[in-house]
Amino acid sequence: MFALAILVLAGCQNDEIVDKRIVNDGTIRYAVGMGQQAQSRSEIGAGSSLLFLSDADESIRIPMEWTAAETRGELVNTTGNDNKALSDFSSIVDEFSAKAYDGAGALMADQTVEWDAGNEAWTATPSEFWPKSTELSFFAYANLPGSQTATITKDGVSTAHTVPATAADQTDILFGHYQGDGGSTHTAEIRFEHPLTAVRFIRGEIEDDLIIKTIELDGIVKTGTASMDIDGTITWSGFGTHDYNVSQEGDATTGLPVNGTTGLIGEPFIIIPQTLSDNNVTVTVTFTTGQTVAATLDAGQWKAGYTNTYTISTDLTTTVIVSVDDQVSGNVKSNLVVANVGTSAAFLRVALVGFWVNSDNDIVGGWNKEQGVFADFPGTDWTLGADGYYYYTYPVIGATPDPVETGTKLFSTYTAPDAPVEDATLELNIIVQGVKYDQEKAGVAEAWGSAAAALLNNDYKE
């Protein structure tokens, strides 16, 4: 992952007695590093799992485990005064607190390092000086909410954290660490880590008239203590019970804002990392229509420094989205592919309807499948029903997220015959229909009739 680094506090050389230590190596300077796209919240990473919605009286479900993207970036030491990097970091954090230890104890008390926008530099008061040829351990913290405090000892930095109830009030706190002798530049290369985890939701394939107003997470940890050692390893302890609710609510009419580029709904939740047990965490989505659906998340882990992404899509209960794709060259149509691009598994059927039309698009003749020449028609596992439709006899799994094709093409090629009248063109229409899959095939029987249902298999093709 790319990263940015910022050089701060470029102090001058000096001789001074600090804590009875004679130093002549110069002032302590700081360089800090974190993710290139670091924000005031955990960085939004890639990865997603699908969150399917159904009717108001049914549950939503999450059929896939979440995937996550690491939010923290490797440090790149910048020895020059990179103004752009300085400005970027100062837009996230305008100050941080740092403290250093040597083998004998604390070199200094907690020191505040602040951004000086006028001089485009970070300034620490008072200036401290590096003991000659001495290795120091630095810890730092930033972005603590409200009156929350952190404690720095020789072993690390820690803070007791309580998750605010609303996403807008949640803060991405940061811990920093460095151990070394500072080199010739006397620079403590502090790397910041995210002790918290982020959970976000993205709008996927949802009907346009469904507007999400509220998202709630219930059953999460409210309180805990985060600690980080000199290696940057973060641990949590003192968890409360998994019974806390966090939420975000949008306008009654327009709902939560949706990012037009990423599809991100509202804000990410910034919460305590935790293990999800079965029936542990519930997500509830409320629409501006008042319709509410809820689901229990699958077991898993929300890790420190990671963004966990769920894409909300509609589980179509009465309609299945299907598509066809083929190639046409002259009077030959080839490679007819039938695909299920919806989120639900489905049974599919196809009808072929053709007409001969003239240049004015007037119908000048009918068509039947005996006209012209088919190759490999119908394909394997396709069967002709008494109603004239060709049925694919196995259910086709829903898109995950790519379209899922039937096991075989309906035909390899079709070569049209000569036109019945001069300058006529054959329009061969492929009509595809789908019904949501269930082993009892009740939906097929209702939509297409019991004779059609009898042609179909209960289970997926092995």
PDB file of C-alpha atoms in Angstrom, residues 233-337:
ATOM      1  CA  THR A 233       0.582  -4.508  18.150  1.00  0.00           C
ATOM      2  CA  ILE A 234      -2.872  -3.472  19.337  1.00  0.00           C
ATOM      3  CA  THR A 235      -4.787  -5.396  22.001  1.00  0.00           C
ATOM      4  CA  TRP A 236      -8.185  -4.784  23.566  1.00  0.00           C
ATOM      5  CA  SER A 237      -9.348  -5.717  27.063  1.00  0.00           C
ATOM      6  CA  GLY A 238     -12.128  -4.990  29.524  1.00  0.00           C
ATOM      7  CA  PHE A 239     -14.957  -5.465  27.029  1.00  0.00           C
ATOM      8  CA  GLY A 240     -18.487  -4.767  28.073  1.00  0.00           C
ATOM      9  CA  THR A 241     -21.341  -6.995  26.972  1.00  0.00           C
ATOM     10  CA  HIS A 242     -22.523  -7.340  23.359  1.00  0.00           C
ATOM     11  CA  ASP A 243     -25.747  -5.395  23.808  1.00  0.00           C
ATOM     12  CA  TYR A 244     -25.020  -1.928  22.442  1.00  0.00           C
ATOM     13  CA  ASN A 245     -26.844  -0.213  19.581  1.00  0.00           C
ATOM     14  CA  VAL A 246     -25.332   2.319  17.165  1.00  0.00           C
ATOM     15  CA  SER A 247     -27.198   3.999  14.333  1.00  0.00           C
ATOM     16  CA  GLN A 248     -27.332   6.717  11.730  1.00  0.00           C
ATOM     17  CA  GLU A 249     -30.471   8.363  10.426  1.00  0.00           C
ATOM     18  CA  GLY A 250     -31.048  10.448   7.323  1.00  0.00           C
ATOM     19  CA  ASP A 251     -33.714  12.882   6.172  1.00  0.00           C
ATOM     20  CA  ALA A 252     -37.307  11.632   6.354  1.00  0.00           C
ATOM     21  CA  THR A 253     -37.728  12.102   2.583  1.00  0.00           C
ATOM     22  CA  THR A 254     -34.288  11.831   0.979  1.00  0.00           C
ATOM     23  CA  GLY A 255     -32.824   9.343   3.443  1.00  0.00           C
ATOM     24  CA  LEU A 256     -29.131   8.878   4.158  1.00  0.00           C
ATOM     25  CA  PRO A 257     -26.772  10.478   1.605  1.00  0.00           C
ATOM     26  CA  VAL A 258     -25.251   8.112  -0.957  1.00  0.00           C
ATOM     27  CA  ASN A 259     -21.844   8.813  -2.495  1.00  0.00           C
ATOM     28  CA  GLY A 260     -22.332   8.846  -6.266  1.00  0.00           C
ATOM     29  CA  THR A 261     -18.887   7.339  -6.907  1.00  0.00           C
ATOM     30  CA  THR A 262     -18.444   4.729  -4.167  1.00  0.00           C
ATOM     31  CA  GLY A 263     -22.096   4.088  -3.305  1.00  0.00           C
ATOM     32  CA  LEU A 264     -21.227   4.574   0.380  1.00  0.00           C
ATOM     33  CA  ILE A 265     -24.378   5.102   2.435  1.00  0.00           C
ATOM     34  CA  GLY A 266     -24.001   7.755   5.125  1.00  0.00           C
ATOM     35  CA  GLU A 267     -20.907   7.421   7.303  1.00  0.00           C
ATOM     36  CA  PRO A 268     -18.874   4.359   8.263  1.00  0.00           C
ATOM     37  CA  PHE A 269     -19.412   3.196  11.830  1.00  0.00           C
ATOM     38  CA  ILE A 270     -16.133   3.524  13.796  1.00  0.00           C
ATOM     39  CA  ILE A 271     -16.400   1.012  16.620  1.00  0.00           C
ATOM     40  CA  ILE A 272     -14.412  -1.341  18.867  1.00  0.00           C
ATOM     41  CA  PRO A 273     -12.898  -4.393  17.116  1.00  0.00           C
ATOM     42  CA  GLN A 274     -14.719  -7.552  18.149  1.00  0.00           C
ATOM     43  CA  THR A 275     -15.528 -11.154  17.354  1.00  0.00           C
ATOM     44  CA  LEU A 276     -18.941 -11.783  15.863  1.00  0.00           C
ATOM     45  CA  SER A 277     -20.625 -14.906  17.183  1.00  0.00           C
ATOM     46  CA  ASP A 278     -23.695 -16.521  15.672  1.00  0.00           C
ATOM     47  CA  ASN A 279     -26.799 -14.457  16.533  1.00  0.00           C
ATOM     48  CA  ASN A 280     -24.477 -11.824  17.970  1.00  0.00           C
ATOM     49  CA  VAL A 281     -24.802  -8.689  15.813  1.00  0.00           C
ATOM     50  CA  THR A 282     -27.948  -7.584  14.018  1.00  0.00           C
ATOM     51  CA  VAL A 283     -28.189  -4.993  11.252  1.00  0.00           C
ATOM     52  CA  THR A 284     -31.516  -3.254  10.720  1.00  0.00           C
ATOM     53  CA  VAL A 285     -32.336  -1.156   7.666  1.00  0.00           C
ATOM     54  CA  THR A 286     -35.330   1.190   7.605  1.00  0.00           C
ATOM     55  CA  PHE A 287     -36.630   2.804   4.420  1.00  0.00           C
ATOM     56  CA  THR A 288     -38.343   6.178   4.085  1.00  0.00           C
ATOM     57  CA  THR A 289     -41.559   4.226   3.400  1.00  0.00           C
ATOM     58  CA  GLY A 290     -41.410   2.877   6.948  1.00  0.00           C
ATOM     59  CA  GLN A 291     -40.516  -0.639   5.792  1.00  0.00           C
ATOM     60  CA  THR A 292     -37.965  -2.264   8.109  1.00  0.00           C
ATOM     61  CA  VAL A 293     -35.862  -5.395   7.623  1.00  0.00           C
ATOM     62  CA  ALA A 294     -33.275  -6.985   9.902  1.00  0.00           C
ATOM     63  CA  ALA A 295     -30.685  -9.755   9.806  1.00  0.00           C
ATOM     64  CA  THR A 296     -28.090 -11.421  11.989  1.00  0.00           C
ATOM     65  CA  LEU A 297     -24.523 -11.134  10.725  1.00  0.00           C
ATOM     66  CA  ASP A 298     -22.457 -14.241  10.142  1.00  0.00           C
ATOM     67  CA  ALA A 299     -19.761 -15.117  12.657  1.00  0.00           C
ATOM     68  CA  GLY A 300     -16.400 -13.515  11.950  1.00  0.00           C
ATOM     69  CA  GLN A 301     -14.046 -10.806  13.183  1.00  0.00           C
ATOM     70  CA  TRP A 302     -13.943  -7.057  12.842  1.00  0.00           C
ATOM     71  CA  LYS A 303     -10.223  -6.328  13.248  1.00  0.00           C
ATOM     72  CA  ALA A 304      -8.430  -3.197  14.389  1.00  0.00           C
ATOM     73  CA  GLY A 305      -7.288  -1.071  11.466  1.00  0.00           C
ATOM     74  CA  TYR A 306      -9.648  -2.682   8.959  1.00  0.00           C
ATOM     75  CA  THR A 307     -12.730  -1.496   7.088  1.00  0.00           C
ATOM     76  CA  ASN A 308     -15.501  -4.080   6.792  1.00  0.00           C
ATOM     77  CA  THR A 309     -17.831  -3.491   3.849  1.00  0.00           C
ATOM     78  CA  TYR A 310     -21.350  -4.748   3.195  1.00  0.00           C
ATOM     79  CA  THR A 311     -23.163  -4.065  -0.083  1.00  0.00           C
ATOM     80  CA  ILE A 312     -26.926  -3.818   0.288  1.00  0.00           C
ATOM     81  CA  SER A 313     -28.805  -5.332  -2.647  1.00  0.00           C
ATOM     82  CA  THR A 314     -32.402  -6.363  -3.170  1.00  0.00           C
ATOM     83  CA  ASP A 315     -33.394 -10.009  -2.983  1.00  0.00           C
ATOM     84  CA  LEU A 316     -36.033 -10.013  -5.713  1.00  0.00           C
ATOM     85  CA  THR A 317     -38.962 -12.122  -4.561  1.00  0.00           C
ATOM     86  CA  THR A 318     -41.277 -11.859  -7.568  1.00  0.00           C
ATOM     87  CA  THR A 319     -38.939 -10.872 -10.390  1.00  0.00           C
ATOM     88  CA  VAL A 320     -35.679 -12.343 -11.613  1.00  0.00           C
ATOM     89  CA  ILE A 321     -33.348 -10.251 -13.766  1.00  0.00           C
ATOM     90  CA  VAL A 322     -32.190 -12.146 -16.843  1.00  0.00           C
ATOM     91  CA  SER A 323     -30.282 -11.226 -19.951  1.00  0.00           C
ATOM     92  CA  VAL A 324     -29.304 -12.675 -23.324  1.00  0.00           C
ATOM     93  CA  ASP A 325     -26.178 -12.182 -25.352  1.00  0.00           C
ATOM     94  CA  ASP A 326     -25.351 -13.375 -28.842  1.00  0.00           C
ATOM     95  CA  GLN A 327     -23.331 -12.538 -31.918  1.00  0.00           C
ATOM     96  CA  VAL A 328     -24.713 -11.646 -35.351  1.00  0.00           C
ATOM     97  CA  SER A 329     -22.739 -11.700 -38.573  1.00  0.00           C
ATOM     98  CA  GLY A 330     -24.655 -11.357 -41.842  1.00  0.00           C
ATOM     99  CA  ASN A 331     -27.462 -13.898 -41.753  1.00  0.00           C
ATOM    100  CA  VAL A 332     -25.890 -15.977 -38.918  1.00  0.00           C
ATOM    101  CA  LYS A 333     -26.743 -15.608 -35.245  1.00  0.00           C
ATOM    102  CA  SER A 334     -24.408 -17.513 -32.906  1.00  0.00           C
ATOM    103  CA  ASN A 335     -23.542 -18.288 -29.285  1.00  0.00           C
ATOM    104  CA  LEU A 336     -26.862 -17.478 -27.672  1.00  0.00           C
ATOM    105  CA  VAL A 337     -26.089 -17.076 -23.955  1.00  0.00           C
TER     106      VAL A 337
END
